Amino acid sequence: MDEKTRIALKNYDWMIRNRGPKDVTLDWDSDTLIYGDGGVDVSELLQQGFTPATD
């Protein structure tokens, strides 16, 4: 597994565990990670530091 994949999975795992599966959704059609009252481009999951899991 490459490093970017590992970072994305750690970030997504953190989001699900800390926000709950009802508050985190991947919208594949728009490439958006939706959470809370907004969302970000799904590519943000690749960013080191996006969640505390990858600080």
Tab-separated table of C-alpha atoms in Angstrom, residues 9-49:
chain	number	residue	atom	x	y	z
A	9	LEU	CA	-7.619	5.511	4.881
A	10	LYS	CA	-6.401	6.803	8.253
A	11	ASN	CA	-8.177	10.120	7.678
A	12	TYR	CA	-11.407	8.455	6.576
A	13	ASP	CA	-11.267	6.019	9.497
A	14	TRP	CA	-10.802	8.932	11.922
A	15	MET	CA	-13.761	10.795	10.402
A	16	ILE	CA	-16.055	7.769	10.725
A	17	ARG	CA	-14.953	6.911	14.262
A	18	ASN	CA	-15.142	10.486	15.574
A	19	ARG	CA	-18.037	12.001	13.625
A	20	GLY	CA	-20.071	8.830	13.180
A	21	PRO	CA	-21.156	7.032	10.035
A	22	LYS	CA	-24.391	9.038	9.849
A	23	ASP	CA	-22.435	12.327	9.616
A	24	VAL	CA	-19.800	11.317	7.037
A	25	THR	CA	-20.680	10.479	3.443
A	26	LEU	CA	-18.725	10.057	0.236
A	27	ASP	CA	-20.623	11.458	-2.730
A	28	TRP	CA	-18.969	9.712	-5.651
A	29	ASP	CA	-20.779	11.728	-8.340
A	30	SER	CA	-19.360	15.029	-7.107
A	31	ASP	CA	-16.127	13.675	-5.554
A	32	THR	CA	-17.124	15.245	-2.243
A	33	LEU	CA	-16.569	14.117	1.331
A	34	ILE	CA	-19.675	15.459	3.075
A	35	TYR	CA	-19.699	15.990	6.838
A	36	GLY	CA	-21.400	18.343	9.238
A	37	ASP	CA	-22.943	21.272	7.358
A	38	GLY	CA	-20.504	21.152	4.463
A	39	GLY	CA	-17.849	19.137	2.774
A	40	VAL	CA	-14.572	19.097	0.915
A	41	ASP	CA	-13.171	17.564	-2.230
A	42	VAL	CA	-12.491	13.903	-1.562
A	43	SER	CA	-8.809	14.507	-2.384
A	44	GLU	CA	-8.474	16.249	1.003
A	45	LEU	CA	-8.364	12.775	2.528
A	46	LEU	CA	-4.904	12.461	0.956
A	47	GLN	CA	-3.569	15.390	2.987
A	48	GLN	CA	-1.295	14.713	5.935
A	49	GLY	CA	-2.862	16.526	8.900
